[in-house]
Tab-separated table of C-alpha atoms and ligand atoms in Angstrom:
chain	number	residue	atom	x	y	z
J	1	MET	CA	28.840	-27.607	-30.612
J	2	TYR	CA	29.815	-28.311	-27.017
J	3	ASN	CA	28.100	-31.373	-25.573
J	4	PRO	CA	28.894	-32.134	-21.918
J	5	ASN	CA	27.953	-35.795	-22.269
J	6	LYS	CA	30.146	-36.633	-25.237
J	7	ALA	CA	33.315	-37.150	-23.220
J	8	THR	CA	31.718	-39.424	-20.622
J	9	GLN	CA	30.050	-41.540	-23.301
J	10	HIS	CA	33.279	-41.818	-25.292
J	11	ILE	CA	35.338	-42.748	-22.215
J	12	ARG	CA	32.877	-45.565	-21.393
J	13	ASP	CA	34.240	-47.310	-24.511
J	14	PHE	CA	37.568	-47.881	-22.735
J	15	HIS	CA	36.247	-48.186	-19.178
J	16	ALA	CA	37.542	-51.789	-18.926
J	17	GLU	CA	41.074	-50.775	-19.911
J	18	LEU	CA	41.017	-47.894	-17.445
J	19	THR	CA	39.801	-50.258	-14.715
J	20	ASP	CA	42.760	-52.577	-15.367
J	21	LEU	CA	45.079	-49.584	-15.241
J	22	ARG	CA	43.559	-48.363	-11.959
J	23	ARG	CA	43.981	-51.778	-10.358
J	24	ASP	CA	47.567	-52.000	-11.579
J	25	ILE	CA	48.341	-48.653	-9.906
J	26	HIS	CA	46.456	-49.813	-6.801
J	27	ALA	CA	48.596	-52.956	-6.552
J	28	ASN	CA	51.782	-50.875	-6.813
J	29	PRO	CA	51.330	-47.925	-4.446
J	30	GLU	CA	54.177	-45.450	-4.057
J	31	HIS	CA	54.731	-42.960	-1.274
J	32	ALA	CA	55.489	-39.235	-1.398
J	33	TYR	CA	58.164	-38.233	-3.948
J	34	LYS	CA	58.859	-41.903	-4.713
J	35	GLU	CA	56.133	-42.265	-7.374
J	36	THR	CA	58.652	-43.392	-10.015
J	37	ARG	CA	56.799	-46.419	-11.368
J	38	THR	CA	53.490	-44.545	-11.394
J	39	ALA	CA	55.054	-41.501	-13.091
J	40	ALA	CA	56.710	-43.716	-15.720
J	41	LEU	CA	53.395	-45.460	-16.340
J	42	VAL	CA	51.608	-42.102	-16.667
J	43	ALA	CA	54.235	-40.776	-19.103
J	44	GLU	CA	54.144	-43.975	-21.155
J	45	ARG	CA	50.339	-43.868	-21.427
J	46	LEU	CA	50.285	-40.182	-22.308
J	47	ARG	CA	52.717	-40.866	-25.175
J	48	ALA	CA	50.634	-43.841	-26.305
J	49	PHE	CA	47.546	-41.606	-26.356
J	50	GLY	CA	49.379	-39.214	-28.689
J	51	VAL	CA	49.518	-36.128	-26.494
J	52	ASP	CA	51.741	-33.384	-27.950
J	53	GLU	CA	54.372	-33.237	-25.216
J	54	VAL	CA	55.197	-35.187	-22.057
J	55	HIS	CA	57.336	-33.549	-19.373
J	56	THR	CA	58.630	-35.578	-16.448
J	57	GLY	CA	60.596	-35.015	-13.263
J	58	ILE	CA	58.794	-31.804	-12.229
J	59	GLY	CA	58.987	-31.334	-8.444
J	60	THR	CA	60.779	-34.744	-8.354
J	61	THR	CA	58.256	-37.150	-9.911
J	62	GLY	CA	55.571	-34.827	-11.328
J	63	VAL	CA	54.432	-35.300	-14.933
J	64	VAL	CA	52.723	-32.851	-17.306
J	65	GLY	CA	51.037	-33.918	-20.541
J	66	VAL	CA	50.361	-31.144	-23.068
J	67	ILE	CA	47.400	-31.455	-25.451
J	68	ARG	CA	46.697	-28.773	-28.051
J	69	GLY	CA	43.214	-28.287	-29.419
J	70	ALA	CA	42.236	-28.621	-33.063
J	71	ARG	CA	41.575	-24.873	-33.079
J	72	PRO	CA	44.099	-22.244	-31.977
J	73	GLY	CA	43.436	-20.434	-28.727
J	74	LYS	CA	45.315	-18.460	-26.082
J	75	ARG	CA	43.723	-19.987	-22.997
J	76	ALA	CA	45.034	-23.025	-21.157
J	77	VAL	CA	43.294	-25.303	-18.680
J	78	GLY	CA	45.014	-27.499	-16.084
J	79	LEU	CA	43.617	-30.824	-14.903
J	80	ARG	CA	45.273	-32.158	-11.744
J	81	ALA	CA	45.632	-35.718	-10.468
J	82	ASP	CA	47.607	-36.858	-7.426
J	83	MET	CA	49.710	-40.038	-7.663
J	84	ASP	CA	50.900	-40.825	-4.126
J	85	CYS	CA	49.686	-43.417	-1.624
J	86	LEU	CA	49.585	-43.542	2.176
J	87	ALA	CA	51.988	-45.286	4.535
J	88	MET	CA	49.502	-47.802	5.940
J	89	THR	CA	48.780	-51.490	5.588
J	90	GLU	CA	45.948	-52.564	3.306
J	91	GLN	CA	43.349	-54.976	4.675
J	92	THR	CA	41.019	-55.407	1.696
J	93	ARG	CA	42.058	-58.926	0.527
J	94	LEU	CA	41.304	-57.762	-3.013
J	95	PRO	CA	43.053	-59.642	-5.841
J	96	TYR	CA	44.761	-56.365	-6.752
J	97	ALA	CA	45.593	-55.384	-3.154
J	98	SER	CA	48.875	-53.584	-2.452
J	99	ARG	CA	52.030	-55.595	-3.146
J	100	HIS	CA	54.118	-53.138	-1.109
J	101	ALA	CA	53.882	-53.943	2.591
J	102	GLY	CA	53.062	-50.849	4.652
J	103	TYR	CA	51.822	-48.809	1.691
J	104	MET	CA	48.347	-48.460	0.308
J	105	HIS	CA	46.184	-46.373	-2.009
J	106	ALA	CA	43.636	-45.616	0.724
J	107	CYS	CA	42.665	-42.179	-0.590
J	108	GLY	CA	41.796	-43.149	-4.158
J	109	HIS	CA	44.684	-41.328	-5.830
J	110	ASP	CA	45.012	-44.430	-8.038
J	111	GLY	CA	41.519	-43.547	-9.270
J	112	HIS	CA	42.378	-39.863	-9.710
J	113	THR	CA	45.455	-40.701	-11.795
J	114	THR	CA	43.385	-43.096	-13.905
J	115	MET	CA	40.588	-40.571	-14.451
J	116	ALA	CA	43.017	-37.853	-15.557
J	117	LEU	CA	44.574	-40.374	-17.974
J	118	GLY	CA	41.086	-41.208	-19.270
J	119	ALA	CA	40.424	-37.504	-19.853
J	120	ALA	CA	43.819	-37.143	-21.585
J	121	ARG	CA	43.098	-40.086	-23.870
J	122	TYR	CA	39.746	-38.646	-24.926
J	123	LEU	CA	41.070	-35.093	-25.350
J	124	ALA	CA	44.094	-36.251	-27.380
J	125	ALA	CA	41.832	-38.317	-29.645
J	126	THR	CA	39.159	-35.655	-30.193
J	127	ARG	CA	40.855	-32.247	-29.660
J	128	ASN	CA	37.530	-30.498	-29.889
J	129	PHE	CA	38.735	-27.299	-28.225
J	130	ALA	CA	40.672	-24.094	-28.824
J	131	GLY	CA	43.819	-23.684	-26.744
J	132	THR	CA	45.827	-25.998	-24.536
J	133	VAL	CA	45.096	-28.591	-21.866
J	134	TYR	CA	47.800	-29.402	-19.329
J	135	CYS	CA	47.293	-32.726	-17.542
J	136	VAL	CA	49.227	-32.329	-14.295
J	137	PHE	CA	50.151	-35.431	-12.275
J	138	GLN	CA	51.566	-34.376	-8.933
J	139	PRO	CA	53.578	-36.219	-6.282
J	140	ALA	CA	53.125	-36.202	-2.516
J	141	GLU	CA	49.637	-34.831	-1.952
J	142	GLU	CA	49.370	-36.522	1.455
J	143	GLY	CA	50.992	-34.018	3.789
J	144	GLN	CA	54.215	-33.403	1.886
J	145	ALA	CA	53.223	-30.561	-0.449
J	146	GLY	CA	53.992	-32.060	-3.843
J	147	ALA	CA	51.955	-29.257	-5.440
J	148	ARG	CA	54.241	-26.663	-3.878
J	149	ALA	CA	57.257	-28.670	-5.089
J	150	MET	CA	55.934	-28.487	-8.662
J	151	ILE	CA	55.289	-24.733	-8.339
J	152	GLU	CA	58.822	-24.195	-7.005
J	153	ASP	CA	60.098	-26.214	-9.962
J	154	GLY	CA	58.518	-23.672	-12.333
J	155	LEU	CA	55.206	-25.360	-13.147
J	156	PHE	CA	53.341	-22.134	-13.919
J	157	GLU	CA	56.257	-20.521	-15.802
J	158	ARG	CA	56.584	-23.551	-18.058
J	159	PHE	CA	52.869	-24.275	-18.347
J	160	PRO	CA	50.870	-21.049	-17.967
J	161	ILE	CA	47.511	-22.301	-16.709
J	162	ASP	CA	44.524	-19.924	-16.748
J	163	ALA	CA	42.090	-22.172	-14.882
J	164	PHE	CA	42.959	-25.244	-12.828
J	165	TYR	CA	40.616	-28.104	-11.899
J	166	ALA	CA	40.924	-31.168	-9.695
J	167	LEU	CA	38.539	-33.722	-8.335
J	168	HIS	CA	38.612	-36.083	-5.389
J	169	ASN	CA	36.448	-39.138	-4.866
J	170	ALA	CA	33.952	-38.671	-2.041
J	171	PRO	CA	32.640	-41.830	-0.376
J	172	TRP	CA	30.011	-39.652	1.363
J	173	VAL	CA	28.546	-38.265	-1.891
J	174	PRO	CA	26.208	-40.717	-3.676
J	175	TYR	CA	27.446	-42.375	-6.868
J	176	GLY	CA	26.277	-40.387	-9.892
J	177	GLN	CA	26.503	-37.072	-8.066
J	178	MET	CA	29.150	-34.408	-7.593
J	179	ALA	CA	29.615	-31.532	-5.191
J	180	VAL	CA	31.323	-28.188	-5.667
J	181	ARG	CA	30.962	-24.804	-4.006
J	182	ASN	CA	32.218	-21.299	-4.435
J	183	GLY	CA	34.780	-20.349	-1.771
J	184	ALA	CA	36.382	-22.725	0.706
J	185	MET	CA	36.184	-26.451	-0.101
J	186	MET	CA	38.840	-27.661	2.336
J	187	ALA	CA	40.487	-26.131	5.399
J	188	ALA	CA	43.952	-24.878	6.153
J	189	ALA	CA	45.582	-27.700	8.121
J	190	ASP	CA	48.244	-26.539	10.564
J	191	ARG	CA	50.150	-28.273	13.343
J	192	ILE	CA	50.577	-27.005	16.883
J	193	GLU	CA	53.275	-28.046	19.312
J	194	ILE	CA	52.868	-27.025	22.919
J	195	ILE	CA	55.384	-27.395	25.712
J	196	VAL	CA	54.480	-26.695	29.324
J	197	GLU	CA	57.471	-26.633	31.616
J	198	GLY	CA	57.158	-26.750	35.415
J	199	LYS	CA	59.272	-28.034	38.278
J	200	ALA	CA	59.439	-31.772	38.932
J	201	GLY	CA	59.117	-33.373	42.316
J	202	HIS	CA	57.329	-35.711	44.702
J	203	GLY	CA	53.710	-36.516	43.810
J	204	GLY	CA	52.874	-36.552	47.515
J	205	MET	CA	54.421	-33.148	48.214
J	206	PRO	CA	52.961	-30.807	45.583
J	207	GLN	CA	53.844	-27.729	47.620
J	208	PHE	CA	57.455	-28.120	46.429
J	209	VAL	CA	56.699	-28.500	42.701
J	210	ALA	CA	55.216	-26.511	39.803
J	211	ASP	CA	52.971	-29.180	38.329
J	212	PRO	CA	53.083	-29.019	34.505
J	213	ILE	CA	50.349	-31.670	34.175
J	214	LEU	CA	47.823	-29.532	36.051
J	215	ALA	CA	48.906	-26.463	34.053
J	216	ALA	CA	48.665	-28.413	30.772
J	217	SER	CA	45.186	-29.630	31.701
J	218	HIS	CA	44.026	-26.035	32.098
J	219	VAL	CA	45.742	-25.139	28.820
J	220	ILE	CA	43.842	-27.895	26.986
J	221	THR	CA	40.532	-26.629	28.339
J	222	ALA	CA	41.343	-22.939	27.841
J	223	ILE	CA	42.312	-23.214	24.167
J	224	GLN	CA	38.827	-24.534	23.372
J	225	SER	CA	37.643	-20.984	24.048
J	226	ILE	CA	39.411	-19.823	20.853
J	227	ALA	CA	36.763	-21.409	18.623
J	228	SER	CA	33.857	-20.466	20.898
J	229	ARG	CA	34.911	-16.978	22.151
J	230	ASN	CA	37.455	-15.503	19.705
J	231	VAL	CA	36.446	-16.700	16.234
J	232	ASP	CA	33.427	-15.011	14.632
J	233	PRO	CA	30.427	-17.303	15.216
J	234	ALA	CA	29.678	-17.197	11.468
J	235	ASP	CA	33.143	-18.610	10.750
J	236	THR	CA	34.647	-21.934	11.826
J	237	ALA	CA	37.840	-23.109	13.492
J	238	VAL	CA	38.904	-26.448	14.909
J	239	VAL	CA	41.588	-26.714	17.592
J	240	SER	CA	42.339	-30.310	18.591
J	241	ILE	CA	45.003	-31.653	20.917
J	242	CYS	CA	45.750	-35.119	19.538
J	243	ALA	CA	48.672	-36.365	21.626
J	244	ILE	CA	49.993	-35.721	25.160
J	245	GLU	CA	53.314	-36.874	26.501
J	246	ALA	CA	54.356	-36.529	30.138
J	247	GLY	CA	55.604	-38.514	33.110
J	248	ASN	CA	56.289	-42.196	33.417
J	249	MET	CA	53.540	-44.808	33.766
J	250	ASN	CA	55.793	-46.723	36.217
J	251	ALA	CA	56.243	-43.711	38.488
J	252	SER	CA	52.867	-42.866	39.980
J	253	ASN	CA	54.397	-40.658	42.688
J	254	VAL	CA	56.620	-38.486	40.484
J	255	ILE	CA	55.456	-35.204	38.996
J	256	PRO	CA	57.407	-34.751	35.736
J	257	PRO	CA	59.153	-31.534	34.690
J	258	ARG	CA	57.335	-31.024	31.416
J	259	VAL	CA	54.360	-31.859	29.233
J	260	ARG	CA	54.498	-31.988	25.462
J	261	MET	CA	51.378	-31.861	23.322
J	262	VAL	CA	50.722	-31.825	19.604
J	263	GLY	CA	47.529	-31.109	17.758
J	264	THR	CA	45.910	-29.714	14.666
J	265	VAL	CA	44.195	-26.462	13.723
J	266	ARG	CA	41.706	-26.106	10.863
J	267	THR	CA	40.511	-22.773	9.470
J	268	TYR	CA	39.103	-21.426	6.192
J	269	ARG	CA	40.182	-17.795	6.261
J	270	THR	CA	43.682	-16.328	6.452
J	271	ASP	CA	42.676	-13.773	9.106
J	272	THR	CA	41.096	-16.506	11.242
J	273	ARG	CA	44.211	-18.629	10.834
J	274	THR	CA	46.336	-15.738	12.142
J	275	LEU	CA	43.876	-15.062	14.983
J	276	VAL	CA	43.989	-18.700	16.146
J	277	ALA	CA	47.797	-18.727	16.092
J	278	GLU	CA	47.954	-15.500	18.141
J	279	ARG	CA	45.350	-16.618	20.670
J	280	LEU	CA	47.041	-19.997	21.072
J	281	ALA	CA	50.376	-18.366	21.921
J	282	ALA	CA	48.744	-16.001	24.446
J	283	ILE	CA	46.480	-18.543	26.148
J	284	VAL	CA	49.208	-21.185	26.435
J	285	ALA	CA	51.735	-18.711	27.901
J	286	ASN	CA	49.305	-16.993	30.284
J	287	THR	CA	47.474	-20.098	31.482
J	288	ALA	CA	50.732	-21.889	32.217
J	289	ALA	CA	52.017	-18.775	34.024
J	290	ALA	CA	48.964	-18.853	36.302
J	291	PHE	CA	50.253	-22.203	37.597
J	292	ASP	CA	53.914	-21.130	37.904
J	293	ALA	CA	54.757	-23.021	34.718
J	294	VAL	CA	56.099	-21.796	31.383
J	295	GLY	CA	54.019	-22.527	28.302
J	296	LYS	CA	55.060	-22.130	24.680
J	297	ALA	CA	52.986	-22.812	21.587
J	298	GLU	CA	54.534	-23.265	18.189
J	299	PHE	CA	52.268	-22.920	15.161
J	300	VAL	CA	53.621	-24.867	12.181
J	301	GLU	CA	51.877	-23.913	8.942
J	302	GLY	CA	50.738	-26.827	6.803
J	303	TYR	CA	48.432	-26.615	3.796
J	304	PRO	CA	46.489	-23.414	3.221
J	305	ALA	CA	42.712	-23.533	2.713
J	306	THR	CA	41.507	-24.829	-0.661
J	307	VAL	CA	39.400	-21.962	-1.976
J	308	ASN	CA	37.464	-22.245	-5.236
J	309	THR	CA	37.029	-19.138	-7.379
J	310	PRO	CA	33.436	-18.176	-8.312
J	311	ARG	CA	33.671	-18.420	-12.110
J	312	GLU	CA	35.391	-21.813	-12.093
J	313	ALA	CA	33.151	-23.273	-9.366
J	314	SER	CA	30.037	-22.330	-11.315
J	315	LEU	CA	31.510	-23.549	-14.605
J	316	ALA	CA	32.262	-26.938	-13.014
J	317	ALA	CA	28.713	-27.095	-11.610
J	318	GLU	CA	27.224	-26.144	-14.980
J	319	VAL	CA	29.204	-28.846	-16.811
J	320	GLY	CA	28.267	-31.328	-14.075
J	321	ARG	CA	24.558	-30.553	-14.490
J	322	GLY	CA	24.890	-31.402	-18.179
J	323	ILE	CA	26.434	-34.782	-17.351
J	324	PHE	CA	24.745	-35.876	-14.123
J	325	GLY	CA	21.488	-33.879	-14.183
J	326	ALA	CA	20.698	-30.725	-12.214
J	327	GLU	CA	19.489	-32.666	-9.151
J	328	ASN	CA	22.826	-34.501	-8.923
J	329	VAL	CA	25.077	-31.467	-8.593
J	330	LEU	CA	25.322	-30.384	-4.964
J	331	THR	CA	26.386	-26.794	-4.391
J	332	GLU	CA	24.895	-26.146	-0.954
J	333	LEU	CA	27.500	-28.184	0.916
J	334	PHE	CA	29.600	-27.187	3.911
J	335	PRO	CA	33.331	-26.936	3.329
J	336	ASN	CA	35.290	-29.944	4.573
J	337	THR	CA	37.785	-29.703	7.465
J	338	GLY	CA	40.303	-31.955	5.754
J	339	GLY	CA	43.367	-30.430	4.097
J	340	GLU	CA	44.323	-30.609	0.423
J	341	ASP	CA	47.545	-29.842	-1.424
J	342	PHE	CA	45.643	-28.431	-4.439
J	343	ALA	CA	45.289	-25.349	-2.188
J	344	PHE	CA	48.779	-24.223	-3.247
J	345	PHE	CA	47.751	-24.252	-6.916
J	346	LEU	CA	44.579	-22.292	-6.139
J	347	GLN	CA	46.660	-19.648	-4.352
J	348	GLN	CA	48.310	-18.943	-7.731
J	349	VAL	CA	45.585	-19.433	-10.353
J	350	PRO	CA	41.776	-19.539	-10.430
J	351	GLY	CA	40.178	-22.953	-10.324
J	352	ALA	CA	37.874	-25.404	-8.633
J	353	TYR	CA	38.217	-28.535	-6.544
J	354	ILE	CA	35.314	-30.957	-6.926
J	355	TRP	CA	33.982	-33.939	-4.980
J	356	ILE	CA	32.936	-36.818	-7.232
J	357	GLY	CA	30.455	-39.187	-5.608
J	358	GLN	CA	31.293	-42.816	-5.124
J	359	GLY	CA	28.499	-43.992	-2.852
J	360	THR	CA	27.297	-43.639	0.688
J	361	ASP	CA	28.820	-46.761	2.215
J	362	THR	CA	30.729	-45.200	5.094
J	363	SER	CA	32.075	-48.461	6.545
J	364	CYS	CA	35.443	-47.895	4.839
J	365	PRO	CA	36.009	-44.141	4.543
J	366	LEU	CA	39.076	-42.455	3.046
J	367	HIS	CA	42.320	-43.518	4.805
J	368	HIS	CA	40.663	-46.706	6.144
J	369	PRO	CA	42.648	-49.965	5.637
J	370	GLY	CA	39.579	-51.483	3.962
J	371	TYR	CA	39.010	-48.589	1.540
J	372	ASP	CA	38.994	-49.088	-2.240
J	373	PHE	CA	38.299	-46.652	-5.067
J	374	ASP	CA	35.055	-47.517	-6.873
J	375	ASP	CA	35.867	-48.203	-10.536
J	376	ARG	CA	32.332	-47.319	-11.621
J	377	VAL	CA	33.298	-43.693	-10.999
J	378	ILE	CA	36.052	-43.657	-13.673
J	379	PRO	CA	33.941	-42.473	-16.654
J	380	ASN	CA	32.095	-39.981	-14.435
J	381	GLY	CA	35.273	-38.285	-13.220
J	382	ALA	CA	37.261	-38.606	-16.447
J	383	GLY	CA	34.285	-37.357	-18.466
J	384	LEU	CA	33.744	-34.443	-16.098
J	385	LEU	CA	37.394	-33.323	-16.324
J	386	ALA	CA	37.404	-33.606	-20.118
J	387	ALA	CA	34.069	-31.793	-20.483
J	388	ILE	CA	35.256	-28.989	-18.199
J	389	ALA	CA	38.311	-28.525	-20.432
J	390	GLU	CA	36.123	-28.500	-23.562
J	391	ARG	CA	33.704	-26.031	-21.992
J	392	GLU	CA	36.547	-23.768	-20.819
J	393	LEU	CA	38.131	-23.758	-24.271
J	394	ALA	CA	34.991	-23.806	-26.413
J	395	ALA	CA	34.734	-20.082	-27.103
J	396	GLU	CA	37.705	-19.122	-29.269
S	401	ZN	ZN1	44.064	-38.564	1.682
S	402	ZN	ZN1	43.290	-37.766	-1.245
């Protein structure tokens, strides 16, 4: 009989060991595609837990642990953890703070890796399911598409996953709660590069120049009309210019020849993503032309939107209600405008991405130098992943 609480209760028995493991990973952060120590540690633990197979080196440093249920079954569930850190300097002064200068686990991927290992340990010990669980540890979630690297390295051919789940700690969701929704959880995160080219000259004699700074200023204002005038009001888009480069701060009387700008675009729907890219190109070119300048916008695709499938989102919520109580499973949330590499997996197979609450102290949010994963969350997240796998594979 499937009991959603069994996994969480069982994993509490080795909470202390998992906490030590999490802090060890925290002290030894590794950046995109260089997660060699972490991957070796993951593989070593998976073997120690008695999983059936351990595969390493997938998409450079990715690891997959294969656990077969006590009962035969055709279905397979994937549980994803990310292993990489961020290139930033930790300022927590914790005893287990980063030992690698300039690198830090500021997004809690040390916690995610630990929770997936906790789930693997429980599932390998109990095997109370029919079918296969694939524990997938991916490299390079932070901006470098480690998920796509694993797919390109044959992840789904080698490990045919029918439903894929991942969770991320959420410092804005209270401890003891989780949040999941059907449809978009995270946005597509794309980069824009804009160049406005004019004609340089004397700052005091503008009649002889084509001022790219004035043209670029109008471009910046005009592209804000994409979200307010072009995108359906029921949908959402963010267009942000985040850096501008032009002129010389020591030359206050020289109009420069060009302005370079970079920024980010966030959308949830593929058609909206295309619309924003098209409108950007047109508005940049035409606005610049109105000022005798030449404007070009380049749209560089990053991560697609992370879109949960209905069956898997409701299954995750149902399992969560069994563990945390109905009032502690939030499903009426807005999608988040961050980007997430798990999106590539969800483009290929059904699944759900879940926020696991770790408190409402917002003084040190994700990617803050003072951030630390909350170890109290370990049995919650590990138990949730394991219970989802058991629920998915209970039927056969
Ligand atoms: Zn992050
Ligand atoms: Zn993250």
